[in-house]
mmCIF file of C-alpha atoms and ligand atoms in Angstrom:
data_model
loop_
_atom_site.group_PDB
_atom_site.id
_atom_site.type_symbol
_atom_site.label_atom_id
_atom_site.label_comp_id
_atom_site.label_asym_id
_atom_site.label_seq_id
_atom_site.Cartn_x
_atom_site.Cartn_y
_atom_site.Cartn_z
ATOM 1 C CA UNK A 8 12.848 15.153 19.422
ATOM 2 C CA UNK A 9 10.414 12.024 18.610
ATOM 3 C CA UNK A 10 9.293 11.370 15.292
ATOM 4 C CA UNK A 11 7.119 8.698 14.409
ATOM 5 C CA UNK A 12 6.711 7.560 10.475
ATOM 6 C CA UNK A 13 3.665 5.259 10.238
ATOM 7 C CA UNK A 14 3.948 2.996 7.340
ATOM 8 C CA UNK A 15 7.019 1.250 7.280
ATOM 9 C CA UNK A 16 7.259 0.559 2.999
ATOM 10 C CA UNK A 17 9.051 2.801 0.058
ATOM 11 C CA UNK A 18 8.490 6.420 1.044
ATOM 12 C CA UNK A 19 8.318 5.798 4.953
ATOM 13 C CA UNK A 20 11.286 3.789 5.356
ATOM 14 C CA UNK A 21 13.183 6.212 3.228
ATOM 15 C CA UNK A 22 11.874 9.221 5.189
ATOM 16 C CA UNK A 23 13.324 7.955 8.052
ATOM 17 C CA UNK A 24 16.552 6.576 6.789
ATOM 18 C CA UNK A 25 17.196 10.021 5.464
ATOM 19 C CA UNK A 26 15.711 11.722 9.497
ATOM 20 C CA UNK A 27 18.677 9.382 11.090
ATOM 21 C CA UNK A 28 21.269 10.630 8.585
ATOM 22 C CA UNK A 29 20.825 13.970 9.401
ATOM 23 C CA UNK A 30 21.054 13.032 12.801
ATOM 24 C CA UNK A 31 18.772 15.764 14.392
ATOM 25 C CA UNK A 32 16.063 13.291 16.455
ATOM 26 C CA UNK A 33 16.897 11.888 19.060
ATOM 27 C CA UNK A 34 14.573 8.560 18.368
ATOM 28 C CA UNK A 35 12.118 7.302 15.095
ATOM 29 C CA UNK A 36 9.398 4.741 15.980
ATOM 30 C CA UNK A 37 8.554 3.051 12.242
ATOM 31 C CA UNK A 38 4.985 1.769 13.157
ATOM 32 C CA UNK A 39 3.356 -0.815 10.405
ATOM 33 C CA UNK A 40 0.338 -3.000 10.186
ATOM 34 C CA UNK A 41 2.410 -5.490 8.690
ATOM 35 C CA UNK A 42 3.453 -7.919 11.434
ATOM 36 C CA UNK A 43 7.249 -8.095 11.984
ATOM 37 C CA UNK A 44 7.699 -5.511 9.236
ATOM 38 C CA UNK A 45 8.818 -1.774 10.634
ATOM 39 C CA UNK A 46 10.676 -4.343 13.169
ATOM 40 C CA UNK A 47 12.654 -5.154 10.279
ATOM 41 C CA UNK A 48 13.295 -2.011 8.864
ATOM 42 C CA UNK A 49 14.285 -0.244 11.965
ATOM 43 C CA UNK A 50 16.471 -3.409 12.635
ATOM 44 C CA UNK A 51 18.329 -2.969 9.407
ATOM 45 C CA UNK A 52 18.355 0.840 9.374
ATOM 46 C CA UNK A 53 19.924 0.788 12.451
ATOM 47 C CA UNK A 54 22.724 -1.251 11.390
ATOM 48 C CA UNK A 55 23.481 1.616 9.160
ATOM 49 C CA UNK A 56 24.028 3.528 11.898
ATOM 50 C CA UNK A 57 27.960 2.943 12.358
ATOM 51 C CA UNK A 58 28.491 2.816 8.590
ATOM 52 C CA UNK A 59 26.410 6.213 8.415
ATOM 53 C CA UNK A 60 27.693 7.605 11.334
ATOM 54 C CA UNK A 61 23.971 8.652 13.257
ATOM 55 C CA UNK A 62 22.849 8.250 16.791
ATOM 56 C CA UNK A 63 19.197 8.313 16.359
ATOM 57 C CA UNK A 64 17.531 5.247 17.349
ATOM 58 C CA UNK A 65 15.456 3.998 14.967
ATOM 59 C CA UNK A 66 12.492 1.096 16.541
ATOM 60 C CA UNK A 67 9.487 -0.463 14.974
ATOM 61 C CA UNK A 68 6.438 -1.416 16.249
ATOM 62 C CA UNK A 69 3.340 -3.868 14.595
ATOM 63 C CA UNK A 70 0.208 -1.536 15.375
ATOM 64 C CA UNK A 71 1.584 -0.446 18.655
ATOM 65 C CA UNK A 72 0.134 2.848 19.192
ATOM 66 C CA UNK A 73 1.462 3.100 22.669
ATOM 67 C CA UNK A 74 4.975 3.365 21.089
ATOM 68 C CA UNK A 75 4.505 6.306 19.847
ATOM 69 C CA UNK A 76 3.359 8.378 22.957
ATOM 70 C CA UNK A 77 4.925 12.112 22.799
ATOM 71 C CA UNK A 78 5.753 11.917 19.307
ATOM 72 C CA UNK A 79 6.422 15.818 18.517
ATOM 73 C CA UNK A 80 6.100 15.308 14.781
ATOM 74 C CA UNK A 81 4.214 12.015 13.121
ATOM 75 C CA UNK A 82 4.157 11.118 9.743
ATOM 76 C CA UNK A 83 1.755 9.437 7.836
ATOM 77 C CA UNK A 84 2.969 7.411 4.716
ATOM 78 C CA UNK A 85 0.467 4.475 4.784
ATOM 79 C CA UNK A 86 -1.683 3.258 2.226
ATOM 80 C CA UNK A 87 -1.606 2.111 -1.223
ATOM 81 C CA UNK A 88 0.806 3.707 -3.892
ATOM 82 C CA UNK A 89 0.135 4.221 -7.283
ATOM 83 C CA UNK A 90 0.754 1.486 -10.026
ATOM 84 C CA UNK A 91 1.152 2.408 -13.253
ATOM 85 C CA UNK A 92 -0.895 4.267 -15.440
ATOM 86 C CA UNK A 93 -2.985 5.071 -11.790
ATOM 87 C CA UNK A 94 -3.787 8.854 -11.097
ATOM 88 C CA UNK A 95 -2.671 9.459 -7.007
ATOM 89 C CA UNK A 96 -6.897 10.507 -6.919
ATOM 90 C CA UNK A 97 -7.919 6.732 -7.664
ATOM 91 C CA UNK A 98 -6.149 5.801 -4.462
ATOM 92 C CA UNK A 99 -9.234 8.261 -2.099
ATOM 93 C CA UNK A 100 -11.125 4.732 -1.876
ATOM 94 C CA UNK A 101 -8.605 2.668 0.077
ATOM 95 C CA UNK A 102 -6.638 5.672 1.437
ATOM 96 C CA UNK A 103 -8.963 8.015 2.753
ATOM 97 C CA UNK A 104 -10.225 4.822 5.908
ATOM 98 C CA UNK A 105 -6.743 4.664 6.626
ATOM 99 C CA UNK A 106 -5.634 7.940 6.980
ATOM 100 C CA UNK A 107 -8.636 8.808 9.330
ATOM 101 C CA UNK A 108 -7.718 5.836 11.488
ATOM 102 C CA UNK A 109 -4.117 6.434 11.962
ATOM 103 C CA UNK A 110 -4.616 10.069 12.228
ATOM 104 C CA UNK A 111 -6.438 9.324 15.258
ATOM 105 C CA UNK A 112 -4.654 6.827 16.616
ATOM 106 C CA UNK A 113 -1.758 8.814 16.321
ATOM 107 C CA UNK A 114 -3.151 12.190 18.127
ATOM 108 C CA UNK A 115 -4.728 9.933 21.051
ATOM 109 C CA UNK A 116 -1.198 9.411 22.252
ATOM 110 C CA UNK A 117 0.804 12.789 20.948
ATOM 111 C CA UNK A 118 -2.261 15.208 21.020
ATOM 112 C CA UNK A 119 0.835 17.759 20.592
ATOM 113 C CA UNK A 120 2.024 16.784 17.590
ATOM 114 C CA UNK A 121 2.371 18.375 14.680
ATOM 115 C CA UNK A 122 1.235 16.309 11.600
ATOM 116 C CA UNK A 123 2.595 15.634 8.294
ATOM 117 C CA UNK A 124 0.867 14.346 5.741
ATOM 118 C CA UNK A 125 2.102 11.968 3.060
ATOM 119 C CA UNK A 126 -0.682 8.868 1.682
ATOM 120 C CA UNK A 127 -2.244 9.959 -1.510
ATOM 121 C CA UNK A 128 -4.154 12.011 -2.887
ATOM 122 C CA UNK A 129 -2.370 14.325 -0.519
ATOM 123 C CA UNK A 130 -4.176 17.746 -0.585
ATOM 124 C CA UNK A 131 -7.336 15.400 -0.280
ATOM 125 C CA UNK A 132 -5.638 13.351 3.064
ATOM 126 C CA UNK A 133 -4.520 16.325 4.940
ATOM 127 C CA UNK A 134 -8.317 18.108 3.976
ATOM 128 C CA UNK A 135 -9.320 14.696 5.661
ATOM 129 C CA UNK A 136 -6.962 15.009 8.385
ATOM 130 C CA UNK A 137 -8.398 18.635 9.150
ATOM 131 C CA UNK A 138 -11.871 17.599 9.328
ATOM 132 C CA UNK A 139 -11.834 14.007 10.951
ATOM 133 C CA UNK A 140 -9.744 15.913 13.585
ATOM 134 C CA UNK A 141 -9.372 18.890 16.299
ATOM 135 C CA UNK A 142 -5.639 20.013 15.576
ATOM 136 C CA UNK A 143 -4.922 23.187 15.209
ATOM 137 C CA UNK A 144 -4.708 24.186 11.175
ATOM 138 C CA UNK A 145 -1.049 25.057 11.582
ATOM 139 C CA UNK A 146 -0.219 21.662 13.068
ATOM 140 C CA UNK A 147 -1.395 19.574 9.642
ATOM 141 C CA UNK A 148 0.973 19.855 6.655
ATOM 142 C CA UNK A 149 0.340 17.952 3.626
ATOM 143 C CA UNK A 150 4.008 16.965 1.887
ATOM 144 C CA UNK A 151 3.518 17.604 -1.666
ATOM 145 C CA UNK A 152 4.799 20.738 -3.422
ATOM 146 C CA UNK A 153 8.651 20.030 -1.641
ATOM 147 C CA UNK A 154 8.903 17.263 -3.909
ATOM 148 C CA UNK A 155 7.315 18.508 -7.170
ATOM 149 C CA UNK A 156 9.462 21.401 -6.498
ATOM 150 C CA UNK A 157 12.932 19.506 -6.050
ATOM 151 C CA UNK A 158 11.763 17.662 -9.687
ATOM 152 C CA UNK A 159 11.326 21.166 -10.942
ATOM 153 C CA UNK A 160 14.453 22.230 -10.018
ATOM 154 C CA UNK A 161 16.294 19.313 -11.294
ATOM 155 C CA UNK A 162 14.336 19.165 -14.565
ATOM 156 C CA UNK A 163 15.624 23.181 -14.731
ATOM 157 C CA UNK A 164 19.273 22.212 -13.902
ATOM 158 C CA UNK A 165 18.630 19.676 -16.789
ATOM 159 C CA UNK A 166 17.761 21.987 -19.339
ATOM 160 C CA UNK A 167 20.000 24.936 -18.267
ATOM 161 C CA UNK A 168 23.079 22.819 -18.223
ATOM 162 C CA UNK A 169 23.563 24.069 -14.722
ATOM 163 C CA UNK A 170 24.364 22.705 -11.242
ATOM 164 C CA UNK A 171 21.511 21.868 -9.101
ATOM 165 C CA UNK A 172 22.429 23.995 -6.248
ATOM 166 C CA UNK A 173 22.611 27.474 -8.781
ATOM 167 C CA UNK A 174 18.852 26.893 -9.401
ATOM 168 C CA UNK A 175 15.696 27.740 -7.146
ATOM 169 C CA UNK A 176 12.100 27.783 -8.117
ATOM 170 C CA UNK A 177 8.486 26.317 -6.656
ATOM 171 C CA UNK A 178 5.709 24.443 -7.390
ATOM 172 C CA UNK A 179 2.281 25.438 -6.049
ATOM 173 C CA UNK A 180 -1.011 24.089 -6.612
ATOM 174 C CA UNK A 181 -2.692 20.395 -6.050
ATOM 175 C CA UNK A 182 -0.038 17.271 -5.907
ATOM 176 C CA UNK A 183 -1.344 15.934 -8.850
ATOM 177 C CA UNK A 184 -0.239 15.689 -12.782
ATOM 178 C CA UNK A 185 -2.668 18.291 -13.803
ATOM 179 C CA UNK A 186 -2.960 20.438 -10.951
ATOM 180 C CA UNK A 187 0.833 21.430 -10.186
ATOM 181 C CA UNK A 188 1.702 24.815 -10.984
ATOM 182 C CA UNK A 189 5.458 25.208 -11.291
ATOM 183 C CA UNK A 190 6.126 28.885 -11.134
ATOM 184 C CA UNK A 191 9.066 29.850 -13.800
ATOM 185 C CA UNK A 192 8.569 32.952 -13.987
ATOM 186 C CA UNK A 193 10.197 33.137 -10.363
ATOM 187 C CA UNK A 194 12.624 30.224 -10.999
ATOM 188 C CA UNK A 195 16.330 31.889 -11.120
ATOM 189 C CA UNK A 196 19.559 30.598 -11.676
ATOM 190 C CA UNK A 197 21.606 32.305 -9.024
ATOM 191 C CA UNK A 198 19.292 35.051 -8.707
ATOM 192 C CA UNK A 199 18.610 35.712 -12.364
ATOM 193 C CA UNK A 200 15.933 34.556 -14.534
ATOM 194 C CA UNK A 201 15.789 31.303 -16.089
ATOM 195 C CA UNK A 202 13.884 33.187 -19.104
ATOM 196 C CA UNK A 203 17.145 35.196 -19.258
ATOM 197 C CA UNK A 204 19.243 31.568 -20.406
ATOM 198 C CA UNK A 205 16.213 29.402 -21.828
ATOM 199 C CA UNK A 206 13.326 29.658 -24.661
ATOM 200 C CA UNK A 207 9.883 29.626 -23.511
ATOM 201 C CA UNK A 208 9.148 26.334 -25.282
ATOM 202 C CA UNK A 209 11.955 24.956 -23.212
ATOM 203 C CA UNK A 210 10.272 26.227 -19.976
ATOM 204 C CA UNK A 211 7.589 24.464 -21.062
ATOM 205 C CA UNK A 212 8.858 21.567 -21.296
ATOM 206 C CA UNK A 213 10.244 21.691 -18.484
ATOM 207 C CA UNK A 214 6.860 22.522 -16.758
ATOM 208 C CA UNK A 215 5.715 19.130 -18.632
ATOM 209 C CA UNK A 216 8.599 17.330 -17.492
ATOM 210 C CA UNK A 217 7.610 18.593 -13.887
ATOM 211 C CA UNK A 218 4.197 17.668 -13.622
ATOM 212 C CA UNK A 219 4.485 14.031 -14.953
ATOM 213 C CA UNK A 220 7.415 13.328 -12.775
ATOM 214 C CA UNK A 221 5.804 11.422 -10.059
ATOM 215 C CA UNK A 222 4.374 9.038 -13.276
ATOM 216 C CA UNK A 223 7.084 8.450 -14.796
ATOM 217 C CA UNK A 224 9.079 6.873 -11.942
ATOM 218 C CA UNK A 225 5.939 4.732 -11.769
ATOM 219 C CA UNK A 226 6.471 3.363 -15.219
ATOM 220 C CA UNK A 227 9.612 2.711 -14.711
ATOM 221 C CA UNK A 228 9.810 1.565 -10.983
ATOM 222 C CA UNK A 229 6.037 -0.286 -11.173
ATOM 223 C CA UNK A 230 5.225 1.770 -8.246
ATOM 224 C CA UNK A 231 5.587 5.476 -7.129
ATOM 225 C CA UNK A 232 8.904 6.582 -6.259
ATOM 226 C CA UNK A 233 10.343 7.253 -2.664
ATOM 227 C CA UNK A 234 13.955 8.131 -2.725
ATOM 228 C CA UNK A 235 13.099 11.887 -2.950
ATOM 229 C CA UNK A 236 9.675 11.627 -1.478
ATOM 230 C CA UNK A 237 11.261 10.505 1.985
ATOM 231 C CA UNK A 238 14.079 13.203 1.548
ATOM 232 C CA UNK A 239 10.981 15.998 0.730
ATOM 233 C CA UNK A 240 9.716 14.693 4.436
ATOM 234 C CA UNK A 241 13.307 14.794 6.343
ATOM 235 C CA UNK A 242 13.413 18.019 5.100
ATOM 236 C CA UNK A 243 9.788 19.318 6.549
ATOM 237 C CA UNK A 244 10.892 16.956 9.743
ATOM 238 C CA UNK A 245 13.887 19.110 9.843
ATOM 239 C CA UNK A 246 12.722 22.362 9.301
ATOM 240 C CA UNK A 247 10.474 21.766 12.440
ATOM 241 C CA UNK A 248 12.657 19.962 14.654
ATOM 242 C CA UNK A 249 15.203 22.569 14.116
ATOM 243 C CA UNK A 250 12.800 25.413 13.979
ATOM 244 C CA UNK A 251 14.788 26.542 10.638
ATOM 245 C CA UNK A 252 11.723 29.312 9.688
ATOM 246 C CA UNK A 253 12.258 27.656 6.287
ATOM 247 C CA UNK A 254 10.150 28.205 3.063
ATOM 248 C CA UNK A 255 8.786 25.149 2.024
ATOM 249 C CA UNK A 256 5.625 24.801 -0.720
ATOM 250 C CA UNK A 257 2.862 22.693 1.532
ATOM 251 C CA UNK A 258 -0.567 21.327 1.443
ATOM 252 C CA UNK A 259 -2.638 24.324 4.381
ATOM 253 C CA UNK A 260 -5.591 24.937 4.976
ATOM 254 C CA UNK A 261 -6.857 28.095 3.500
ATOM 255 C CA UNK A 262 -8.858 31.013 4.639
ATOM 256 C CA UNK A 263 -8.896 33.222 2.222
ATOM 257 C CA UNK A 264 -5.440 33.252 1.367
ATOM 258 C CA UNK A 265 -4.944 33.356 -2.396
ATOM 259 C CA UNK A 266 -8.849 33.589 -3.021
ATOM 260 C CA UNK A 267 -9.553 29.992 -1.421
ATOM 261 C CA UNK A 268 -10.960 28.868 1.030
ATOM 262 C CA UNK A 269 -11.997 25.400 3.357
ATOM 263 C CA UNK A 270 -9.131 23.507 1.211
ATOM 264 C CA UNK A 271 -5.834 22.268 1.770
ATOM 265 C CA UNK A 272 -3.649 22.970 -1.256
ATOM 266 C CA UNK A 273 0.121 23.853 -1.920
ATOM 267 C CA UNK A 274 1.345 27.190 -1.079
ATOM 268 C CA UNK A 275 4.513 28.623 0.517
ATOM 269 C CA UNK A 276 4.317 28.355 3.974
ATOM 270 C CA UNK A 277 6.965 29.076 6.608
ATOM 271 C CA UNK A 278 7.803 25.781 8.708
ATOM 272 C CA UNK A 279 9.231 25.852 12.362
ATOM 273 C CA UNK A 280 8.880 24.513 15.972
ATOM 274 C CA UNK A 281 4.882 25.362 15.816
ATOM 275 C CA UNK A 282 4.322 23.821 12.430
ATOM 276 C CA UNK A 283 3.146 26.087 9.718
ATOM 277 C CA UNK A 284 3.980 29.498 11.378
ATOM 278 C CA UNK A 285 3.027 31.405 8.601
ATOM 279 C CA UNK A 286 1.272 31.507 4.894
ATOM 280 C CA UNK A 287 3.146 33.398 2.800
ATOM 281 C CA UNK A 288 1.098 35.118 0.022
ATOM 282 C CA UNK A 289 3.270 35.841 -3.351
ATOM 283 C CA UNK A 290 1.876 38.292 -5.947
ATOM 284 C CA UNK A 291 0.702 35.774 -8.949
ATOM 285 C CA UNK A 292 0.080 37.455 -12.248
ATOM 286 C CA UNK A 293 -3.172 36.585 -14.081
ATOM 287 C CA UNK A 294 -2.185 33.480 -15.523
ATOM 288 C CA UNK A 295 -0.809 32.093 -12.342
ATOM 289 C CA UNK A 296 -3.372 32.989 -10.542
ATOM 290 C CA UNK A 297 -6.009 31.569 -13.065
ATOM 291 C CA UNK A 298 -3.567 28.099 -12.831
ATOM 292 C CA UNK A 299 -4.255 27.756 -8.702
ATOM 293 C CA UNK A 300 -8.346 28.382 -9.169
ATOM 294 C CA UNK A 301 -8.242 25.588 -11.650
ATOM 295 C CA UNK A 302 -5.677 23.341 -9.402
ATOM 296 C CA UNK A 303 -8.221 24.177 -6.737
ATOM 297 C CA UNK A 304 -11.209 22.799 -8.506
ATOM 298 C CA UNK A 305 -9.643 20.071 -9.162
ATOM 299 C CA UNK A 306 -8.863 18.851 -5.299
ATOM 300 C CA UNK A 307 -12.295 20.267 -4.800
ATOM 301 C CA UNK A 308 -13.473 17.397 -7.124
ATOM 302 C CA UNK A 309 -11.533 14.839 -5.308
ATOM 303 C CA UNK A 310 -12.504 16.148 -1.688
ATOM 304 C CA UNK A 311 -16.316 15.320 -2.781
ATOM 305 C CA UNK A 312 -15.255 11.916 -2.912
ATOM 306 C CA UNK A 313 -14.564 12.076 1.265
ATOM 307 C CA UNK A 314 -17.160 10.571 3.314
ATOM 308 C CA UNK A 315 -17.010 13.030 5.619
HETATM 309 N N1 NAD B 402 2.841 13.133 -1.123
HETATM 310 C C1 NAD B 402 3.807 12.704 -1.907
HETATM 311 O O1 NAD B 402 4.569 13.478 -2.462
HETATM 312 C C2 NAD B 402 3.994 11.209 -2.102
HETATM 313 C C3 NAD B 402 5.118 10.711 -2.759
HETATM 314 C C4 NAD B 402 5.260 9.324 -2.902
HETATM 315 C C5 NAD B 402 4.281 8.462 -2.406
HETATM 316 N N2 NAD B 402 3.195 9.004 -1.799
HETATM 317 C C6 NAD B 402 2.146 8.147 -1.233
HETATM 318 O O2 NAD B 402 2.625 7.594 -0.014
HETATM 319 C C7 NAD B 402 1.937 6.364 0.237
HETATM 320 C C8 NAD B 402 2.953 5.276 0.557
HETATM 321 O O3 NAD B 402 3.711 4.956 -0.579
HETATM 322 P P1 NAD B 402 4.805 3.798 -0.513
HETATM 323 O O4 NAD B 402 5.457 3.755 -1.840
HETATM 324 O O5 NAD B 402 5.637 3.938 0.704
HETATM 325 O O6 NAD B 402 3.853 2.509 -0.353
HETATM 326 P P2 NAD B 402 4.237 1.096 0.287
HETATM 327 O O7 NAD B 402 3.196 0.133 -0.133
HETATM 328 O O8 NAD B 402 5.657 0.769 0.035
HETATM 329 O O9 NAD B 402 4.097 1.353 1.870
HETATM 330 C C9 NAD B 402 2.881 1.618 2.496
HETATM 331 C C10 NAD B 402 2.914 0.933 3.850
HETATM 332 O O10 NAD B 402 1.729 1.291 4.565
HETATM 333 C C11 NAD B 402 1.397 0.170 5.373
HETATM 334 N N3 NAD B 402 0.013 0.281 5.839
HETATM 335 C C12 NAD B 402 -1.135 0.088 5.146
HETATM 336 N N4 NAD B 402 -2.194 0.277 5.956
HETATM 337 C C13 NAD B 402 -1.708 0.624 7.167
HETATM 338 C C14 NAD B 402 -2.319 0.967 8.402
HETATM 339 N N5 NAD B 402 -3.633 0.987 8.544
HETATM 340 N N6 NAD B 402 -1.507 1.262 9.443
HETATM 341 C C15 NAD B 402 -0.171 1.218 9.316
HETATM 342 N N7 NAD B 402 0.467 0.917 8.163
HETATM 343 C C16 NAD B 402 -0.299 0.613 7.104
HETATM 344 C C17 NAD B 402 1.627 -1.033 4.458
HETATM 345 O O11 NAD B 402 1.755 -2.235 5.181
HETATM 346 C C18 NAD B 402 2.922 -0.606 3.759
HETATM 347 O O12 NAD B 402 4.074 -1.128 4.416
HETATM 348 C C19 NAD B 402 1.078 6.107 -1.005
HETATM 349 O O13 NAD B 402 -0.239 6.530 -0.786
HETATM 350 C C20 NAD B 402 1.741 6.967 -2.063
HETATM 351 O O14 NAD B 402 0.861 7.300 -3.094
HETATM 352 C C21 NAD B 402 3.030 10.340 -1.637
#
């Protein structure tokens, strides 16, 4: 198994720090515009790799496309983060001509690969992605909803007094802070209802807390996080590679599923070997599903922006 992560800062160097500890790939190519720079990660990641106890072999490349020939799953973390007091959707202007660029470059040499998309505004990118290129719709996977819905979960830990692992629940909808839709009436704490331990105005803070997590890291880190951004991509890395059939909320592109379609937005999708191998379609009551056509206009909005 070949990976390639393409942008070798924060979230990329993370996602594949976390891909070697869970020691599934055989190799990671970090590839960065930066001269000398995924060179230098890889070089230091790799002298983790006794400490850590992995045998993936991690290399970086400056721009060299050629490294990354075969690649069954790329990655695509480059471009400009958020600074802030920045929405992710003022990033389309210097994002968007990246993204197209590596996306190609990428699929000229692994026109097998299965794509994951990362650079925001995510639903926006992997739209992008979808119509700058010819890969089959279950092969591009925007990486959104894992990590608002690992937030979610540990803002619900938070407020339930409860370990992380008792607690499940999802978050649907646009990667963005208005367009997340954090579903609590399915969260559970082993199996039963949060509502069953917590007040309604503590679910919505909660809720709050969720969709405002990505900005404030930013305040506090100057720049958007990447800790559990890069550990949200192992995991979709993982779920292919492994072909785990695993239930992860991602950025697909819809046709017709939940009302929508010609736009990528988060829903639960099934991940394996052949990327997205399924869309799974929960029953939403009214206000839920009132929440996604509103998240939906919203990435709408931003995919005008696209030059396409
Ligand atoms: N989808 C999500 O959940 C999520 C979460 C966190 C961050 N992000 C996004 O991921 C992106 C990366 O964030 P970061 O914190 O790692 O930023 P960063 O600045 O640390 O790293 C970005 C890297 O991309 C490289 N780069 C720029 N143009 C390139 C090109 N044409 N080819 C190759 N490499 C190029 C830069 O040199 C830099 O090293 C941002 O757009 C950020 O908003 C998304």
């Amino acid at each position: 198994m070949k990976v390639t992560v393409v942008g070798a800062g924060a979230v990329g160097a993370s996602c594949a720090e976390y891909i070697a500890i869970k020691d599934f790939a055989s190799e990671v190519v970090l590839l960065d515009i930066k001269e000398g720079y995924a060179e230098g990660k890889a070089m230091d990641l790799m002298q983790t790799a006794s400490l850590n106890g992995f045998d993936t072999k991690i290399t970086g490349t400056t721009n060299d496309y050629t490294k990354t020939a075969n690649s069954d799953v790329v990655v695509i973390t480059s471009g400009i983060p958020r600074k802030p007091g920045m929405t992710r959707e003022e990033l389309i202007g210097i994002n968007a001509g990246i993204v197209k660029t590596v996306a190609a470059n990428l699929i000229e040499h692994s026109p097998n690969t299965i794509m994951i998309v990362v650079s925001n505004p995510m639903d926006t990118m992997t739209y992008l992605v979808h119509k700058a290129t010819n890969l089959p719709k279950e092969r591009i996977i925007g990486m959104g909803g894992a990590l608002d819905s690992a937030r979610f979960k540990y803002r619900l830990a938070e407020a339930l007094g409860a370990p992380i692992s008792d607690v499940d629940g999802m978050v649907i909808g646009g990667h963005s802070d208005k367009g997340m839709v954090p579903l609590t009436r399915l969260a559970t704490r082993n199996s039963v209802p949060v509502s069953e331990f917590i007040s309604e105005e503590r679910l919505d803070q909660v809720k709050e807390d969720t969709k405002v997590g990505g900005a404030t890291l930013t305040k506090l880190l100057g720049t958007s996080a990447w800790y559990a951004p890069g550990a949200a991509v192992s995991g979709l890395v993982q779920a292919i590679a492994c072909d785990q059939k695993k239930i992860f909320p991602c950025s697909a592109l819809l046709e017709g599923e939940y009302g929508l379609n010609d736009i990528s937005i988060g829903v639960p999708v099934v991940l394996g070997r052949n990327g997205i191998e399924k869309i799974v379609e929960i029953e939403l009551n009214d206000a839920e599903k009132a929440k996604i056509q509103e998240s939906a206009e919203g990435v709408r909005k931003t995919n005008g922006l696209l030059d396409l």
